[in-house]
Coordinates of C-alpha atoms in Angstrom, one line a residue:
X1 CA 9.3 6.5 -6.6
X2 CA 11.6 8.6 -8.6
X3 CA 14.2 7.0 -11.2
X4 CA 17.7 7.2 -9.7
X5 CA 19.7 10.0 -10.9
X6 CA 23.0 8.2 -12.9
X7 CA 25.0 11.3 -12.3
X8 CA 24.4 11.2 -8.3
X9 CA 25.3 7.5 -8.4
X10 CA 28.5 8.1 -10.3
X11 CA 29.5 11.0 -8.1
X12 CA 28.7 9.1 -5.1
X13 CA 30.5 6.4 -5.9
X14 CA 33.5 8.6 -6.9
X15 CA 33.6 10.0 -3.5
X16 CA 33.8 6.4 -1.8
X17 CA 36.8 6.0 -4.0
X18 CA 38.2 9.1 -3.1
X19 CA 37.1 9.9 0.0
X20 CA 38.1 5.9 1.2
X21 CA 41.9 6.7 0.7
X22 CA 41.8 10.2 3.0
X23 CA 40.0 8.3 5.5
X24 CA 42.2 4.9 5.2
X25 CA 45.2 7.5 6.2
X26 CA 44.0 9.1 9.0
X27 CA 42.6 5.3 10.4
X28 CA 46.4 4.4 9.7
X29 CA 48.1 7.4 12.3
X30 CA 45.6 5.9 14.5
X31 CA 49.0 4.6 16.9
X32 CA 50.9 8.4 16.8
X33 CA 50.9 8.6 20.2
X34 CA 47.9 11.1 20.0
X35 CA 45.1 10.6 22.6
X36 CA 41.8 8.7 21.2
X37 CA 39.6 11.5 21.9
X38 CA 41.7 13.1 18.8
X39 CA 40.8 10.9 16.2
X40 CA 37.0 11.9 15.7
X41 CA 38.3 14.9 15.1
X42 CA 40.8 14.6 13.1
X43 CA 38.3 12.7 11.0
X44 CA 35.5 14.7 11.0
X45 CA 38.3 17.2 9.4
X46 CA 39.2 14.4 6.3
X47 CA 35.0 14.0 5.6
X48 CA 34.6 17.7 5.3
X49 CA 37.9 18.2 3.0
X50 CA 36.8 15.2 1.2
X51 CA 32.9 16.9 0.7
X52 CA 34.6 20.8 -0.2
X53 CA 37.5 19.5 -2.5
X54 CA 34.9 17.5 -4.5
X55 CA 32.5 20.2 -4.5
X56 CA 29.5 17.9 -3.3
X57 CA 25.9 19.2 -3.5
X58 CA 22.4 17.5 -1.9
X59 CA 22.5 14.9 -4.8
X60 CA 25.2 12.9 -3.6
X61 CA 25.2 10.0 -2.0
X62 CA 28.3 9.3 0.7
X63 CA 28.1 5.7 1.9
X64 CA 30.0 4.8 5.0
X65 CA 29.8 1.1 5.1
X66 CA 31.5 0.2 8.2
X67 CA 30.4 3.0 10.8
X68 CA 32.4 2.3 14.5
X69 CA 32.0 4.3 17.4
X70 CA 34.6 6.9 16.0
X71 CA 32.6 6.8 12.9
X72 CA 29.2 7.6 14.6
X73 CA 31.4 11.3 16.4
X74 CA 33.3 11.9 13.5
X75 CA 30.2 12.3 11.1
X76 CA 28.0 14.1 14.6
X77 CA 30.6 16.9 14.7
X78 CA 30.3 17.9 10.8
X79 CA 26.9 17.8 10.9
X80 CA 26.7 19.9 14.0
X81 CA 30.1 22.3 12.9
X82 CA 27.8 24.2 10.0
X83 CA 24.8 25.5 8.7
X84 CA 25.9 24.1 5.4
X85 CA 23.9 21.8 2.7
X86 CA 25.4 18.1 3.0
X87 CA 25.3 15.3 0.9
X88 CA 23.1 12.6 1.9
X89 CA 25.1 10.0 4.1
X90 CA 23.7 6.2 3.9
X91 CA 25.3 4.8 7.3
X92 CA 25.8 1.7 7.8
X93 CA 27.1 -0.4 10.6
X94 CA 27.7 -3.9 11.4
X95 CA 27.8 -3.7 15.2
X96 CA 25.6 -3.3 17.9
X97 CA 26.0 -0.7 20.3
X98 CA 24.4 -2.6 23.3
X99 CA 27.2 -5.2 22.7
X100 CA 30.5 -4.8 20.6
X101 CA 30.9 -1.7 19.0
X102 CA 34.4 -0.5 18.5
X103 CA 35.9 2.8 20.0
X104 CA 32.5 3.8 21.7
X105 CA 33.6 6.4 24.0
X106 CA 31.1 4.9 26.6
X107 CA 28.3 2.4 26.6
X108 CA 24.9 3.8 24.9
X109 CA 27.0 6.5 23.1
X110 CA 26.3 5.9 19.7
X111 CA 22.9 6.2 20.8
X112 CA 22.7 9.0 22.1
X113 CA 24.3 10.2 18.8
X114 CA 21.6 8.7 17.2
X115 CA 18.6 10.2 18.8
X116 CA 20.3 14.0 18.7
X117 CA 20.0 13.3 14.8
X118 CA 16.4 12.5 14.8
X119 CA 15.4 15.2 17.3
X120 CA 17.5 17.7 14.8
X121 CA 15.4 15.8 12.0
X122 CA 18.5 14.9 10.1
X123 CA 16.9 11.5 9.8
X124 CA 15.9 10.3 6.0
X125 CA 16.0 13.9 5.5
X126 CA 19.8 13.6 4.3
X127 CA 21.2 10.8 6.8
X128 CA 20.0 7.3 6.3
X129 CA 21.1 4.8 8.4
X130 CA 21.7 0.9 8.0
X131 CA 22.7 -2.1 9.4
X132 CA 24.8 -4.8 8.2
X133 CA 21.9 -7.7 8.3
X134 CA 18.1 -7.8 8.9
X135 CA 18.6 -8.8 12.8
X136 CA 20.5 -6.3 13.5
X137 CA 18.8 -3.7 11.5
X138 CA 15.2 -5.0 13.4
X139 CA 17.2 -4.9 16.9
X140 CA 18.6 -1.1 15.9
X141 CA 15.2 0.1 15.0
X142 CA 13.8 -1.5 18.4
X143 CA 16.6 0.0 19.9
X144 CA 16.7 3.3 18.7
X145 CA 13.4 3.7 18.2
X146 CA 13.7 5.0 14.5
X147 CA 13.6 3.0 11.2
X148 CA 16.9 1.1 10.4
X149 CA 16.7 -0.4 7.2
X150 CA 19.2 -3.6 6.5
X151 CA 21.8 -3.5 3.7
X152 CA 23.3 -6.4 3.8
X153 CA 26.9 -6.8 3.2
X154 CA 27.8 -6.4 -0.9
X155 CA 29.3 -9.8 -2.7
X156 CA 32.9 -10.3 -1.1
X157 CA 33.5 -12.7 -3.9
X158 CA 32.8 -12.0 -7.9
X159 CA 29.7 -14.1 -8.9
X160 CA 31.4 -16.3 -11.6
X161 CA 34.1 -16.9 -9.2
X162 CA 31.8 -18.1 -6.9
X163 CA 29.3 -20.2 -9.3
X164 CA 32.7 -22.0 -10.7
X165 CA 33.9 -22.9 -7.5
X166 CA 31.0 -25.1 -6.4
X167 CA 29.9 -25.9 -10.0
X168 CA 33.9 -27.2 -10.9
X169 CA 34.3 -29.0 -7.0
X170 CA 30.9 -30.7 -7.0
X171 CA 32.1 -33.8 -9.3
X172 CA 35.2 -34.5 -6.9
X173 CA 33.2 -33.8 -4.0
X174 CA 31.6 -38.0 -3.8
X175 CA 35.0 -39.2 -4.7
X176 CA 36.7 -38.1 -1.6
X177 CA 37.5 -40.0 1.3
X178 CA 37.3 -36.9 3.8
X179 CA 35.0 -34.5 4.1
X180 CA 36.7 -31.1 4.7
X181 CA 35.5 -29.1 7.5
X182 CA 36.8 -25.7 8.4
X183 CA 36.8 -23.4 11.5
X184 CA 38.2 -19.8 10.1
X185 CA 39.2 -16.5 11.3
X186 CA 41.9 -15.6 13.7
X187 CA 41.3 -17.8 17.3
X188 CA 38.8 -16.1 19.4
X189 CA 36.7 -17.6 22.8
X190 CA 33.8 -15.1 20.8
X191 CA 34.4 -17.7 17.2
X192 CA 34.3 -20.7 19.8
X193 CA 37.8 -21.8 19.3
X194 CA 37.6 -23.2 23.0
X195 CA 35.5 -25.5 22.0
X196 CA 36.8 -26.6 19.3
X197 CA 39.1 -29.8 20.6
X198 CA 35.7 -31.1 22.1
X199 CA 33.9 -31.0 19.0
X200 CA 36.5 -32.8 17.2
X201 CA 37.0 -35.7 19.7
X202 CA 33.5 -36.2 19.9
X203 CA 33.1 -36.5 16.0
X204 CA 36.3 -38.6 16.1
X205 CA 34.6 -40.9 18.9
X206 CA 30.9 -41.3 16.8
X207 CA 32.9 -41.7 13.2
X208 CA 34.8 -44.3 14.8
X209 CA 31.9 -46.2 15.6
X210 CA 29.6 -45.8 13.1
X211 CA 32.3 -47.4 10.9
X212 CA 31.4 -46.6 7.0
X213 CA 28.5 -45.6 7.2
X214 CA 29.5 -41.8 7.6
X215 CA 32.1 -39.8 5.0
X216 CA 35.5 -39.6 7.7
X217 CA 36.1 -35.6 8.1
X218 CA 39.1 -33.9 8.3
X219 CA 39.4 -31.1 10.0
X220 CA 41.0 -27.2 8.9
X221 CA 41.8 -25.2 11.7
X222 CA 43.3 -21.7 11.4
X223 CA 45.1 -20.8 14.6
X224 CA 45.9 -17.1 13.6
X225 CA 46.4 -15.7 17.2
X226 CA 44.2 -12.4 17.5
X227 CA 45.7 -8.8 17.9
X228 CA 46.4 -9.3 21.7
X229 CA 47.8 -12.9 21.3
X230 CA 46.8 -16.0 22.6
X231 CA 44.4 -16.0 25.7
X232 CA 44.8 -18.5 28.4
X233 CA 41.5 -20.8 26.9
X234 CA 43.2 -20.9 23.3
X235 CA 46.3 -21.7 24.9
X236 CA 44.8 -25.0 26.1
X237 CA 42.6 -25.7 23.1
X238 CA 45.8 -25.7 20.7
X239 CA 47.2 -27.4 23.6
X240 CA 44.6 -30.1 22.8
X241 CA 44.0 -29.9 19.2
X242 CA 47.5 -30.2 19.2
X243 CA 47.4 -34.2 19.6
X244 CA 45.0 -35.3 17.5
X245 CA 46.9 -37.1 14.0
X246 CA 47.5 -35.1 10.9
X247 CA 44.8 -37.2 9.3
X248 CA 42.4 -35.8 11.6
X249 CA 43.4 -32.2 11.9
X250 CA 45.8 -29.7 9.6
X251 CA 46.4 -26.4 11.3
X252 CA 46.5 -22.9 9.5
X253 CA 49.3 -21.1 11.7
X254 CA 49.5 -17.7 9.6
X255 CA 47.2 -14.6 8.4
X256 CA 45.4 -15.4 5.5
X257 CA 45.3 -13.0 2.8
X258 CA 42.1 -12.7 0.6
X259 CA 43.5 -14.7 -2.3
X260 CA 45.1 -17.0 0.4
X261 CA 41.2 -16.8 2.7
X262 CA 39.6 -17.9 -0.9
X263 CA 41.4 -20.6 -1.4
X264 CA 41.2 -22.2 1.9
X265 CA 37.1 -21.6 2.0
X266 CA 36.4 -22.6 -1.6
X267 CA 38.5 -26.0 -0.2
X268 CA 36.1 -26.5 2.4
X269 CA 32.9 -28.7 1.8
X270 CA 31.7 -27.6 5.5
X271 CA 32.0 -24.6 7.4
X272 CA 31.9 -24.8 11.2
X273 CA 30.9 -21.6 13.1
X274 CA 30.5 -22.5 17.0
X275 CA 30.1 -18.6 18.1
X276 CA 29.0 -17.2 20.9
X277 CA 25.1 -16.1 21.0
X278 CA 25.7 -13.0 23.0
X279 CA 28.8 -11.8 20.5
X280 CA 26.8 -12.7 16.9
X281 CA 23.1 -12.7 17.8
X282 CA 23.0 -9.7 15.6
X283 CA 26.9 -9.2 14.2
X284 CA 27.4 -9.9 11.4
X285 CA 29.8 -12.4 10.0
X286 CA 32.0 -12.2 6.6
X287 CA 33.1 -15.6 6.8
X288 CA 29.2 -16.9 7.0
X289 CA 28.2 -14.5 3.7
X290 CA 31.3 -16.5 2.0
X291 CA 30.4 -19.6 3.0
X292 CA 26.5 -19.1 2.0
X293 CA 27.8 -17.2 -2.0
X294 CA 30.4 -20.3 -2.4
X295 CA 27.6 -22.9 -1.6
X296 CA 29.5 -24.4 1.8
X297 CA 27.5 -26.6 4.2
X298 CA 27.2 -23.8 7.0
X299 CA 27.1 -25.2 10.9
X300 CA 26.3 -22.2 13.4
X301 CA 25.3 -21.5 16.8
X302 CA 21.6 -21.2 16.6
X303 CA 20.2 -17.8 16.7
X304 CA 22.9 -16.3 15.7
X305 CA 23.6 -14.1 12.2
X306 CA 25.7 -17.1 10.6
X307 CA 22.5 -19.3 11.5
X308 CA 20.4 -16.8 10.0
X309 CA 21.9 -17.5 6.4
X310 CA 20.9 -21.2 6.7
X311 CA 18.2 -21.9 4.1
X312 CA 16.4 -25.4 3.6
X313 CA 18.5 -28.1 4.4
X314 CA 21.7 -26.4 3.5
X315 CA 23.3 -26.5 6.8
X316 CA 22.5 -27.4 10.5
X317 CA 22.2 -25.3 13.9
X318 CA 23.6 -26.4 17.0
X319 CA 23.6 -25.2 21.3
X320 CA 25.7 -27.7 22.8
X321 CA 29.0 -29.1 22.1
X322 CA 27.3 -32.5 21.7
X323 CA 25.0 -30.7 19.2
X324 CA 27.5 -29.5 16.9
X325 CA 29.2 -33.3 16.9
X326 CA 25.6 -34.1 16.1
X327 CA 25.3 -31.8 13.2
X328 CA 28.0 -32.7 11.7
X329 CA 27.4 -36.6 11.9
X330 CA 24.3 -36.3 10.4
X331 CA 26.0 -34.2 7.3
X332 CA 28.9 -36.6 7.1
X333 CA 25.9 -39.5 6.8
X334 CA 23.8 -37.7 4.1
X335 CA 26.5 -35.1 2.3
X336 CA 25.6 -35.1 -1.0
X337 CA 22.2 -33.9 -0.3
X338 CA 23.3 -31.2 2.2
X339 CA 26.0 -30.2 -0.5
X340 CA 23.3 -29.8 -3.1
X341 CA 20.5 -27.8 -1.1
X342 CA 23.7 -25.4 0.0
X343 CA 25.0 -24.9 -3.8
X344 CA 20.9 -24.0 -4.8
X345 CA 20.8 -21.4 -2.1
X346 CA 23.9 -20.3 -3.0
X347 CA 22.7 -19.6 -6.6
X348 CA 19.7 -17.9 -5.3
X349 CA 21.8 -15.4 -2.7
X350 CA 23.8 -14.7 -5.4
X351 CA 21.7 -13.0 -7.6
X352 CA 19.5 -11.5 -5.2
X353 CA 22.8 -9.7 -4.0
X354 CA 24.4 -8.5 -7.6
X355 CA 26.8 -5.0 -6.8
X356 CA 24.1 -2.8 -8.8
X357 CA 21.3 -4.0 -6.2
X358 CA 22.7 -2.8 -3.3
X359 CA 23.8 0.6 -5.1
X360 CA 20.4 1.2 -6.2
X361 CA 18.9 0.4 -3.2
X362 CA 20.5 3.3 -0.9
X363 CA 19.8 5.2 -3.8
X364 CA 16.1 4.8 -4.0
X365 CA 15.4 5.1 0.0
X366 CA 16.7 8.3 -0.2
X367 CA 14.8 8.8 -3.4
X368 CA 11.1 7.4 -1.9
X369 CA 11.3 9.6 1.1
X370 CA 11.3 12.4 -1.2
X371 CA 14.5 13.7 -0.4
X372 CA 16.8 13.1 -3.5
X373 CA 17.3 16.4 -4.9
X374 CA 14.6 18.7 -3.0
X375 CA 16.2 20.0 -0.2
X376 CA 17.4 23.6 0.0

C-alpha cells in the first residue's frame, strides 16, 4: 500500500476548512424564497469555486462528511459539467436512501446517482464513497451493488475530556441515591418520545415494589419540540410525563447547545434510546457515539445503530415497552457492574477512533486502489 502523501492530507484538510464555510453560506440562503430545485445548483457552483480558487490537483482529498440528497446532485452535476481532472471526493453519508434521506428529489434518486457514477467508472477511481456506520455501509453496498466502505463518525468529544468524565464521576457514582437516566434530542415519535410516559410508570411501578433492592432512578427528559413543533403523540406524552413528581422526572424545555448537550450527557449514568427500528436500523445516531466515548450505560431498540454500539455487558436491548422497564430494572439492580463494562468499552472505542485514524483511513483507500496520484 503506498505511504500517505502529508502534503495531500494537509491540503485536503485545508479545503474542508475552507471549502466548509462557502458551503455553510449557500446551506444558510437555503429559505430565499428560491425554488429547491435551485439549490444543487447553486452548490455545485460553491464546490467548483472552492476546487479552481484553491487550485486543486488529483492529490487531494475533499471529504464531504454529511452527503444529503442535495449533496448526492450538487457533486453529480460537477462531475458531469467538465472534462476536467478532480480531486478525489471521499463521500460519506449517514442516511439511507430507501428510508430518510433528506432533500431526495424522489425516492431511489440518490441511487440512481450512484450507479451513473459507476457506469461512468468514477468509482474508487477518484470518488469513494462511505457510510456513516458498518450497517449502513453493508445495507448501501447490498443496495447499490458497489463497495461502500464504513467511516464511522470522528470523536464528537476530545479523548481526555471524555476519559475524565467517567474516570472523575465513577467514585460518586455508588454514593447516589438515584440513578440518572436520560432520554436526549429534540422530541420525536422516530426517538420514541411517545413512549416514554409508559416506560417511566412502569419502572416507577416495579421500583416501588422491589423496595431497596434496586438504585431509585430519576429520570432527564428533554422536551425540545422539533422544527415543525409538537405532534399530536408528543402533545399527550408531555401531557403525561407531565404528572409524575419532580423526584421522578426533571424536564429539559430548551435547545441544548454543545457545551450545554455535554454537560447534560456526561450527567447521565444511563442513556435511554427507545427508537424506532424502521427509522435507525441503519441511521446513525450522535447521541449513541457520545454515550458509548463517555462510558454511559446505553439502552436501545434492538437492531438498531444505537444497539449496535453495545459491547459486553455495557448496556441492554429492548422491543417492547415492558422490555425497556425490564432493562432498566435489571441495571438499576446490578449498576456498578453495568457502569464498569460501559467505561472499559468506552476506553477501547476511544482509541480505536483517535482523529488521525479516520484521516488516514480515507487516505489509504484511495491510496490501495492505486489511485493516489496516478491518474491523468
Amino acid at each position: 500500500m503506498q505511504k500517505p502523501i502529508e502534503g495531500s492530507r494537509r491540503s485536503g484538510i485545508n479545503l474542508l476548512r475552507r471549502a466548509s464555510n462557502k458551503l455553510n453560506r449557500a446551506f444558510g440562503r437555503r429559505d430565499d424564497g428560491e425554488p429547491k430545485a435551485a439549490l444543487p445548483l447553486k452548490l455545485a457552483s460553491t464546490i467548483q469555486s472552492a476546487i479552481d480558487d484553491m487550485a486543486l490537483k488529483n492529490t487531494d482529498h475533499v471529504l464531504i462528511h454529511t452527503a444529503d440528497g442535495n449533496i448526492y446532485e450538487a457533486l453529480n452535476l460537477v462531475f458531469s459539467s467538465a472534462d476536467q481532472v478532480l480531486p478525489h471526493f471521499h463521500v460519506c453519508t449517514p442516511y439511507d436512501p430507501n428510508g430518510v434521506m433528506p432533500n431526495q428529489a424522489f425516492p431511489g434518486r440518490v441511487s440512481d446517482i450512484v450507479k451513473e457514477w459507476e457506469r461512468r467508472r468514477f468509482l474508487d477511481d477518484f470518488v469513494h464513497l462511505y457510510a456513516e456506520n458498518p450497517r449502513l455501509a453493508g445495507h448501501l453496498s447490498r443496495l447499490w451493488l458497489v463497495q461502500v466502505a464504513s467511516l464511522d463518525a470522528p470523536l464528537v468529544i476530545d479523548v481526555a475530556d471524555a476519559k475524565r468524565v467517567f474516570t472523575v464521576h465513577d467514585p460518586a457514582v455508588g454514593m447516589r441515591d438515584r440513578i440518572i437516566i436520560s432520554a436526549l434530542g429534540p422530541a420525536r415519535v422516530e426517538k420514541g418520545f411517545h413512549i416514554l410516559p409508559d416506560i417511566v410508570s412502569g419502572l416507577i411501578a416495579r421500583i416501588e415494589s422491589a423496595g431497596r433492592e434496586a438504585k431509585y432512578p430519576h429520570f432527564v427528559i428533554q422536551s425540545t419540540p422539533q422544527i415543525v413543533g409538537y405532534t399530536k403523540p408528543i402533545t399527550e406524552a408531555l401531557e403525561r410525563l407531565a404528572v409524575f413528581e419532580p423526584e421522578w422526572v426533571t424536564f429539559i424545555p430548551d435547545v441544548l447547545n454543545g457545551e450545554a448537550f455535554l454537560r447534560e450527557i456526561s450527567a447521565s449514568d444511563v442513556v435511554l434510546m427507545p427508537y424506532g427500528h424502521e427509522q435507525y436500523r441503519y441511521r446513525g445516531s450522535i447521541i449513541a457515539m457520545e454515550a458509548l466515548c463517555l462510558g454511559k450505560i446505553i439502552v436501545a431498540t434492538e437492531d438498531t445503530y444505537p444497539a449496535s454500539l453495545i459491547f459486553g455487558g455495557s448496556g441492554e436491548t429492548a422491543q417492547s415497552t415492558s422490555d425497556f422497564v425490564d432493562a432498566l430494572l435489571r441495571i438499576l439492580q446490578n449498576f456498578d457492574e453495568y457502569a464498569a463494562e460501559a467505561r472499559l468499552q468506552a476506553m477501547r472505542y476511544l482509541e480505536a477512533r483517535a482523529d488521525e485514524n479516520y484521516v488516514r483511513f480515507c487516505l489509504a483507500r484511495a491510496s490501495d486502489r492505486g489511485a493516489l496520484g496516478v491518474r491523468q
